[in-house]
Coordinates of C-alpha atoms and ligand atoms in Angstrom, one line a residue:
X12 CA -16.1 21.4 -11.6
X13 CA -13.4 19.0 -13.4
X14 CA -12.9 15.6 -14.2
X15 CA -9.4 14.1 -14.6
X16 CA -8.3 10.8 -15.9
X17 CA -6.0 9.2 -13.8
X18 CA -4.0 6.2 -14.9
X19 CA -1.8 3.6 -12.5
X20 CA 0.6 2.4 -15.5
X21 CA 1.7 -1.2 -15.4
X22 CA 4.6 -0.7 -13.3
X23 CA 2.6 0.8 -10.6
X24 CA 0.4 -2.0 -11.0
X25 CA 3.1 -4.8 -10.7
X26 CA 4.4 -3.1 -7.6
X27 CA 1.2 -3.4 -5.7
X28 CA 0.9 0.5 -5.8
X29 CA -3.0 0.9 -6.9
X30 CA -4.1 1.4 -3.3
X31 CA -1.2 3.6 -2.3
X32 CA -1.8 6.3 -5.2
X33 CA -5.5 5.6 -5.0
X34 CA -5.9 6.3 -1.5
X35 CA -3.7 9.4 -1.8
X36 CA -5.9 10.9 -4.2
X37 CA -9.1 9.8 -2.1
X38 CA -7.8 11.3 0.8
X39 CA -7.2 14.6 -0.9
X40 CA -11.2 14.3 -0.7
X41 CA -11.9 14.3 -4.5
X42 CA -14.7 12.0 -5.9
X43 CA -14.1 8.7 -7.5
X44 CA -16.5 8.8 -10.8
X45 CA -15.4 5.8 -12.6
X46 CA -12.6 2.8 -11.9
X47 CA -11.8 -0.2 -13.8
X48 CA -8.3 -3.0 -14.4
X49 CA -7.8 -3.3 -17.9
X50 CA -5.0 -4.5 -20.3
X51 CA -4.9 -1.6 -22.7
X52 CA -5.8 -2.2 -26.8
X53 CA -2.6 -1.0 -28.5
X54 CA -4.8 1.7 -30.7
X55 CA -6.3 2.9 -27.0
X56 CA -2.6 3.9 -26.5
X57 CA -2.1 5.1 -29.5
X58 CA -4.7 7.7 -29.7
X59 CA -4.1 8.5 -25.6
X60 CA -0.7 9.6 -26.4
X61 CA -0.8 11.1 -30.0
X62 CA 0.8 14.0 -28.5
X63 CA 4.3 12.4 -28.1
X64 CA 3.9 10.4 -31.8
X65 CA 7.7 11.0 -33.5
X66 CA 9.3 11.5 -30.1
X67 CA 11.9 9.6 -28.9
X68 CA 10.5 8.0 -26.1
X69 CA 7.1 7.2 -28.0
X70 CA 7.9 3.4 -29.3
X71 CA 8.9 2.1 -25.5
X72 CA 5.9 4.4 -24.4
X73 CA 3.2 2.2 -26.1
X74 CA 5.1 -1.1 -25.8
X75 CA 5.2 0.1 -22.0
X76 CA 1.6 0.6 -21.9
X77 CA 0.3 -1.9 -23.1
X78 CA 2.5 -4.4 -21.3
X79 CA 0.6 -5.7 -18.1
X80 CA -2.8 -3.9 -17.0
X81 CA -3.6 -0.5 -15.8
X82 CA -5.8 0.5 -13.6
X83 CA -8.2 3.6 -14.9
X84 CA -10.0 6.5 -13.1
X85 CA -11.9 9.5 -13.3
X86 CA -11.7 12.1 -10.5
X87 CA -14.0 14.9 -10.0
X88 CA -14.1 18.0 -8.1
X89 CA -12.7 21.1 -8.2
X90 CA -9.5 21.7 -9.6
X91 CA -9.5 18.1 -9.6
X92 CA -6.5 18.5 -12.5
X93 CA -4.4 20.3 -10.8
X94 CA -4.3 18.4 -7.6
X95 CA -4.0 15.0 -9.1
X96 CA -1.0 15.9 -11.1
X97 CA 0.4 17.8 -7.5
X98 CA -0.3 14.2 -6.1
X99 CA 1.6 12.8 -9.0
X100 CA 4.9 15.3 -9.0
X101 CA 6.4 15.9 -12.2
X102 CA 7.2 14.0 -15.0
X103 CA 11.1 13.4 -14.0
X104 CA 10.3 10.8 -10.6
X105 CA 14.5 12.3 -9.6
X106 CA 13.0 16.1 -10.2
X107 CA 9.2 15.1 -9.0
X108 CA 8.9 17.4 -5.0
X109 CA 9.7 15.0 -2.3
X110 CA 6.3 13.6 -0.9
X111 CA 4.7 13.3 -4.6
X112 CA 3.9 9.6 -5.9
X113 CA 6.9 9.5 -8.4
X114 CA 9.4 11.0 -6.0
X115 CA 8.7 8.9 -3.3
X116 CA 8.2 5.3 -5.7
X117 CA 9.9 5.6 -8.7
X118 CA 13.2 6.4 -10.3
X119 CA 13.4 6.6 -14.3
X120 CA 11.4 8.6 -16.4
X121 CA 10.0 5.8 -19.0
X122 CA 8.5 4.0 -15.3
X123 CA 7.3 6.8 -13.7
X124 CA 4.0 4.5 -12.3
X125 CA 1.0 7.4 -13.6
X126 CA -0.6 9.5 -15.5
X127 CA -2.6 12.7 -14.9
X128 CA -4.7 15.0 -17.4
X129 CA -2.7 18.0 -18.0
X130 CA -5.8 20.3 -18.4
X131 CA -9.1 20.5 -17.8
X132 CA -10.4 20.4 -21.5
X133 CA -7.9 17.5 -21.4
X134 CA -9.3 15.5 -18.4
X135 CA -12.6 15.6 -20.0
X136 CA -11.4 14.5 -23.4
X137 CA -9.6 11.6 -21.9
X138 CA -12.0 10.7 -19.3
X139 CA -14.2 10.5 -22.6
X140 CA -11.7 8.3 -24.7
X141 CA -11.3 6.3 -21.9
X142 CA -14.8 5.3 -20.3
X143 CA -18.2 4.7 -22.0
X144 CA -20.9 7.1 -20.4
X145 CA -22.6 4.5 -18.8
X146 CA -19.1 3.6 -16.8
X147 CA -19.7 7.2 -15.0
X148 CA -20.9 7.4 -12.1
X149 CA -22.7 10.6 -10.7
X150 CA -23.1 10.4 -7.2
X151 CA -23.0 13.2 -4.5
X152 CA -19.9 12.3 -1.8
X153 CA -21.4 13.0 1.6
X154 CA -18.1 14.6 2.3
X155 CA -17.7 17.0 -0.6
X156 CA -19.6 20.1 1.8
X157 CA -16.3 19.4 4.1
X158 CA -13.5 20.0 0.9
X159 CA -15.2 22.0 -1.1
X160 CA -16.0 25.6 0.5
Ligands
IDP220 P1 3.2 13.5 -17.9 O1 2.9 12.1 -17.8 O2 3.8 14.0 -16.6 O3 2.1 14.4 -18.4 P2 4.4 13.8 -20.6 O4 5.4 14.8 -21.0 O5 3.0 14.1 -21.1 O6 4.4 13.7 -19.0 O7 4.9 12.4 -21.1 C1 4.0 11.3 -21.1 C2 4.8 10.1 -20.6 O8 5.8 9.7 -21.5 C3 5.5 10.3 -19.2 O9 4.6 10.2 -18.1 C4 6.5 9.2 -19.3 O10 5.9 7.9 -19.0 C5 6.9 9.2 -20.8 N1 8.1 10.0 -21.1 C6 8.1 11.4 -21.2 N2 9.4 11.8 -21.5 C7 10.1 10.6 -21.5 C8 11.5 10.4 -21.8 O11 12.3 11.3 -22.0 N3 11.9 9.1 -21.7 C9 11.0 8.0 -21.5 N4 9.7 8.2 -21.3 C10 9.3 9.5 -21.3
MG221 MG1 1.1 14.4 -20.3

């Protein structure tokens, strides 16, 4: 069982996409463990994407990320990682698979509308950085006998 964090970035937000990338995921029949809109503290940022510090791209990643809110989640089931980020597509929205959430709704790579946990000892280390404990909830989907076998 895995938990990924699963961000709508503040262009997907502005564009009124929450429900579409949402309801993708939902439908995929994973379970929704934690949800909130929040504008996020620059140092949040910061320490979410300390990978990329010194990288080109990493100034107007922050400044983009803490622009407008995001909406946060935690999904859990299993291989919850790797079908988020299949939901997602790749990184590129022009080289993401036709059908994925970038390739079908964005265009540049700096607005690329999401993020997805890249591992599972990364989902839970984000889902962790991003939600208290007591934002968590453990509940048993009435479906989850029909996904998982
Ligand atoms: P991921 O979000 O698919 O895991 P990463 O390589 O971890 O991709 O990059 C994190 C985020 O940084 C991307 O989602 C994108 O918003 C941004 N980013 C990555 N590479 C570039 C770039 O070359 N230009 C602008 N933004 C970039
Ligand atoms: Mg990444």
């Amino acid at each position: 069982m895995e938990t990924t964090l699963l961000l709508v970035k503040p262009d997907g937000v502005q564009r009124g996409l929450v429900g579409e990338i949402l309801g993708r995921v939902e439908r995929r029949g994973l379970r929704l463990a934690a949800l909130k809109l929040m504008h996020v503290p620059r140092t949040l940022a910061e320490q979410h994407y300390a990978i990329h510090k010194g990288k080109p791209f990493y100034n107007g990643l922050i400044d983009y990320i803490v622009s407008a809110p995001v909406v946060a989640m935690a999904w859990s089931g299993n291989k919850a990682v790797e079908a988020v980020r299949q939901v997602l597509g790749a990184t590129n929205p022009t080289q993401a698979a036709p059908g994925t959430v970038r390739a079908d709704f964005a265009i540049d790579i700096g607005r690329n509308l999401t993020h997805g946990s890249d591992s599972a000892e990364n989902g839970a280390a984000e889902v962790a950085l991003w939600f208290a404990k007591s934002e968590l909830q453990d509940w048993k989907s009435a479906s989850a006998a029909w996904v998982f076998e």
